[in-house]
Amino acid sequence: MRGALHLIHNENSTASIYYLVSLRVNFASGAADITAGTTSFKTTTTVYGRQTNHIYQVTTYYGTIQYLGNHKAQVTFIPGAAYIVDLITGVATPA
């Protein structure tokens, strides 16, 4: 068919591993708050093309999360940027 529009539909798959270390959680003041501890993580996203098992793109992120209390955490990507994240609102600002 001449001039036909062919849409490409990709499928995504995400796998994550988290290692939680020495988390301290305060349940006393309403919403639970992680006041101390760290997490290391690896997250891999694979984008598959139209064809079965055709890998189009793979992206992997490594990093750490340091819990600061007051519903805040510092997320650091290795190598790369660090952000302070409000765990209630999801707002992230450069650290």
Coordinates of N, CA and C in Angstrom, one line a residue:
M1 N 0.8 -1.2 0.0 CA 0.0 0.0 0.0 C 0.9 1.2 0.0
R2 N 0.8 2.0 -1.0 CA 1.6 3.2 -1.1 C 1.2 4.3 -0.2
G3 N 2.1 5.0 0.5 CA 1.8 6.1 1.3 C 1.2 5.7 2.6
A4 N 1.2 4.4 3.0 CA 0.5 4.0 4.2 C 1.4 4.4 5.4
L5 N 0.7 4.7 6.5 CA 1.4 5.0 7.7 C 1.6 3.7 8.5
H6 N 2.8 3.4 8.8 CA 3.2 2.2 9.6 C 3.5 2.7 11.0
L7 N 2.8 2.3 12.0 CA 3.1 2.6 13.4 C 3.9 1.5 14.0
I8 N 4.9 1.9 14.7 CA 5.8 1.0 15.4 C 5.4 0.9 16.8
H9 N 5.1 -0.3 17.3 CA 4.7 -0.5 18.7 C 5.8 -1.2 19.4
N10 N 6.4 -0.6 20.4 CA 7.5 -1.2 21.2 C 6.9 -1.7 22.5
E11 N 7.5 -2.8 23.0 CA 7.2 -3.3 24.3 C 8.3 -3.0 25.3
N12 N 8.0 -2.6 26.5 CA 9.1 -2.3 27.5 C 9.0 -3.3 28.6
S13 N 10.2 -3.6 29.1 CA 10.3 -4.5 30.3 C 11.3 -3.8 31.3
T14 N 10.9 -3.8 32.6 CA 11.8 -3.2 33.6 C 12.0 -4.2 34.7
A15 N 13.3 -4.3 35.1 CA 13.7 -5.2 36.2 C 14.5 -4.4 37.2
S16 N 14.3 -4.5 38.4 CA 15.0 -3.7 39.4 C 15.4 -4.6 40.6
I17 N 16.6 -4.3 41.1 CA 17.1 -5.0 42.3 C 17.4 -3.9 43.4
Y18 N 16.9 -4.1 44.6 CA 17.2 -3.1 45.7 C 17.8 -3.9 46.8
Y19 N 18.8 -3.3 47.4 CA 19.4 -3.8 48.7 C 19.2 -2.8 49.8
L20 N 18.3 -3.1 50.7 CA 18.0 -2.2 51.8 C 18.9 -2.5 53.0
V21 N 19.5 -1.5 53.6 CA 20.5 -1.7 54.7 C 20.1 -0.7 55.8
S22 N 19.9 -1.3 57.0 CA 19.7 -0.6 58.3 C 18.7 0.5 58.2
L23 N 17.5 0.1 57.6 CA 16.5 1.1 57.6 C 15.8 1.3 58.9
R24 N 15.6 2.5 59.3 CA 14.9 2.9 60.5 C 13.6 3.6 60.2
V25 N 12.5 3.1 60.6 CA 11.2 3.7 60.2 C 10.5 4.2 61.4
N26 N 10.0 5.5 61.4 CA 9.2 6.1 62.5 C 7.7 6.0 62.1
F27 N 6.9 5.3 62.9 CA 5.5 5.1 62.7 C 4.7 6.0 63.6
A28 N 5.4 6.8 64.5 CA 4.7 7.5 65.6 C 4.0 8.8 65.1
S29 N 4.4 9.4 64.0 CA 3.9 10.7 63.7 C 3.0 10.7 62.4
G30 N 2.1 9.8 62.4 CA 1.2 9.8 61.2 C 1.8 8.9 60.1
A31 N 2.0 9.5 59.0 CA 2.6 8.8 57.8 C 4.0 8.3 58.2
A32 N 4.2 7.0 57.9 CA 5.5 6.4 58.2 C 6.7 7.2 57.5
D33 N 7.8 7.3 58.2 CA 8.9 8.1 57.7 C 10.2 7.3 57.9
I34 N 10.9 7.1 56.8 CA 12.2 6.4 56.9 C 13.2 7.4 57.4
T35 N 13.7 7.3 58.6 CA 14.6 8.3 59.2 C 16.1 8.0 59.0
A36 N 16.4 6.8 58.6 CA 17.8 6.4 58.5 C 17.9 5.2 57.6
G37 N 19.1 5.0 57.0 CA 19.4 3.8 56.3 C 19.8 4.1 54.8
T38 N 20.2 3.1 54.1 CA 20.5 3.3 52.7 C 20.0 2.2 51.8
T39 N 19.9 2.4 50.6 CA 19.5 1.4 49.6 C 20.4 1.6 48.4
S40 N 20.9 0.5 47.9 CA 21.6 0.5 46.6 C 20.7 -0.2 45.6
F41 N 20.8 0.3 44.3 CA 19.8 -0.3 43.3 C 20.5 -0.4 42.0
K42 N 19.9 -1.3 41.2 CA 20.2 -1.5 39.8 C 18.8 -1.6 39.1
T43 N 18.6 -0.8 38.1 CA 17.3 -0.9 37.3 C 17.7 -1.0 35.8
T44 N 17.1 -2.0 35.2 CA 17.4 -2.2 33.7 C 16.1 -2.1 33.0
T45 N 16.0 -1.3 32.0 CA 14.8 -1.2 31.1 C 15.2 -1.7 29.7
T46 N 14.5 -2.7 29.2 CA 14.7 -3.2 27.9 C 13.5 -2.9 27.0
V47 N 13.8 -2.3 25.8 CA 12.8 -1.9 24.9 C 12.9 -2.9 23.7
Y48 N 11.8 -3.6 23.4 CA 11.7 -4.6 22.4 C 11.0 -4.0 21.2
G49 N 11.5 -4.2 20.0 CA 10.9 -3.7 18.8 C 9.7 -4.6 18.4
R50 N 9.2 -4.3 17.2 CA 8.1 -5.0 16.6 C 8.3 -6.5 16.5
Q51 N 9.4 -6.9 16.2 CA 9.7 -8.4 16.0 C 9.9 -9.1 17.3
T52 N 9.5 -10.3 17.4 CA 9.6 -11.1 18.6 C 11.1 -11.2 19.0
N53 N 11.4 -10.9 20.3 CA 12.7 -11.0 20.8 C 13.7 -10.1 20.2
H54 N 13.3 -9.1 19.5 CA 14.2 -8.1 18.9 C 14.5 -7.0 19.9
I55 N 15.6 -6.9 20.5 CA 16.0 -5.9 21.5 C 16.4 -4.6 20.7
Y56 N 15.6 -3.6 21.0 CA 15.8 -2.3 20.4 C 16.8 -1.4 21.2
Q57 N 16.6 -1.4 22.6 CA 17.5 -0.6 23.4 C 17.5 -1.2 24.9
V58 N 18.6 -1.1 25.5 CA 18.7 -1.5 26.9 C 19.4 -0.4 27.7
T59 N 18.8 0.1 28.8 CA 19.3 1.1 29.6 C 19.4 0.6 31.0
T60 N 20.5 0.8 31.7 CA 20.7 0.4 33.1 C 21.2 1.5 33.9
Y61 N 20.5 1.7 35.1 CA 20.9 2.7 36.0 C 21.3 2.0 37.3
Y62 N 22.4 2.6 37.9 CA 22.9 2.1 39.2 C 22.9 3.3 40.1
G63 N 22.7 3.1 41.4 CA 22.8 4.2 42.3 C 22.5 3.8 43.8
T64 N 22.5 4.9 44.6 CA 22.2 4.7 46.0 C 21.1 5.7 46.5
I65 N 20.4 5.3 47.5 CA 19.4 6.2 48.2 C 19.8 6.3 49.6
Q66 N 20.0 7.5 50.1 CA 20.3 7.7 51.5 C 19.0 8.4 52.1
Y67 N 18.4 7.8 53.1 CA 17.2 8.3 53.7 C 17.6 9.3 54.8
L68 N 17.0 10.5 54.6 CA 17.4 11.7 55.4 C 16.4 12.0 56.6
G69 N 15.2 11.4 56.6 CA 14.2 11.7 57.5 C 13.3 12.9 57.0
N70 N 12.3 13.2 57.7 CA 11.3 14.3 57.2 C 10.8 13.9 55.8
H71 N 10.7 12.7 55.5 CA 10.1 12.2 54.2 C 11.0 12.7 53.0
K72 N 12.3 12.7 53.3 CA 13.2 13.1 52.2 C 14.3 12.0 52.0
A73 N 14.8 11.9 50.8 CA 15.9 11.0 50.5 C 16.8 11.6 49.5
Q74 N 18.1 11.3 49.5 CA 19.0 11.7 48.5 C 19.3 10.5 47.6
V75 N 18.9 10.7 46.3 CA 19.1 9.6 45.3 C 20.3 10.0 44.4
T76 N 21.3 9.2 44.4 CA 22.5 9.4 43.6 C 22.7 8.4 42.6
F77 N 22.8 8.8 41.3 CA 23.1 7.9 40.2 C 24.6 7.8 40.0
I78 N 25.0 6.5 39.7 CA 26.5 6.3 39.6 C 26.8 5.9 38.1
P79 N 27.7 6.6 37.4 CA 28.1 8.0 37.8 C 27.0 9.0 37.4
G80 N 27.0 10.1 38.0 CA 26.0 11.1 37.6 C 25.6 12.0 38.7
A81 N 24.3 12.4 38.5 CA 23.8 13.5 39.3 C 23.1 12.9 40.6
A82 N 22.9 13.8 41.6 CA 22.3 13.5 42.8 C 21.1 14.4 43.0
Y83 N 20.0 13.9 43.6 CA 18.8 14.6 43.8 C 18.3 14.4 45.2
I84 N 17.7 15.4 45.8 CA 16.9 15.3 47.0 C 15.5 15.1 46.6
V85 N 14.8 14.0 47.1 CA 13.5 13.7 46.6 C 12.6 13.8 47.9
D86 N 11.4 14.5 47.7 CA 10.4 14.4 48.7 C 9.6 13.2 48.5
L87 N 9.6 12.3 49.5 CA 9.0 11.0 49.3 C 7.5 11.0 49.4
I88 N 6.9 12.2 49.8 CA 5.5 12.3 49.8 C 5.0 12.9 48.5
T89 N 5.6 13.9 48.0 CA 5.2 14.6 46.7 C 5.8 14.0 45.5
G90 N 7.0 13.5 45.6 CA 7.8 13.0 44.5 C 8.6 14.1 43.8
V91 N 8.6 15.3 44.3 CA 9.4 16.4 43.8 C 10.9 16.1 44.0
A92 N 11.7 16.3 43.0 CA 13.1 16.1 43.0 C 13.8 17.4 42.7
T93 N 14.8 17.7 43.5 CA 15.7 18.9 43.2 C 17.1 18.5 43.2
P94 N 18.0 19.1 42.4 CA 19.4 18.8 42.5 C 20.0 18.9 43.8
A95 N 20.8 18.0 44.2 CA 21.5 18.0 45.6 C 22.7 18.9 45.5

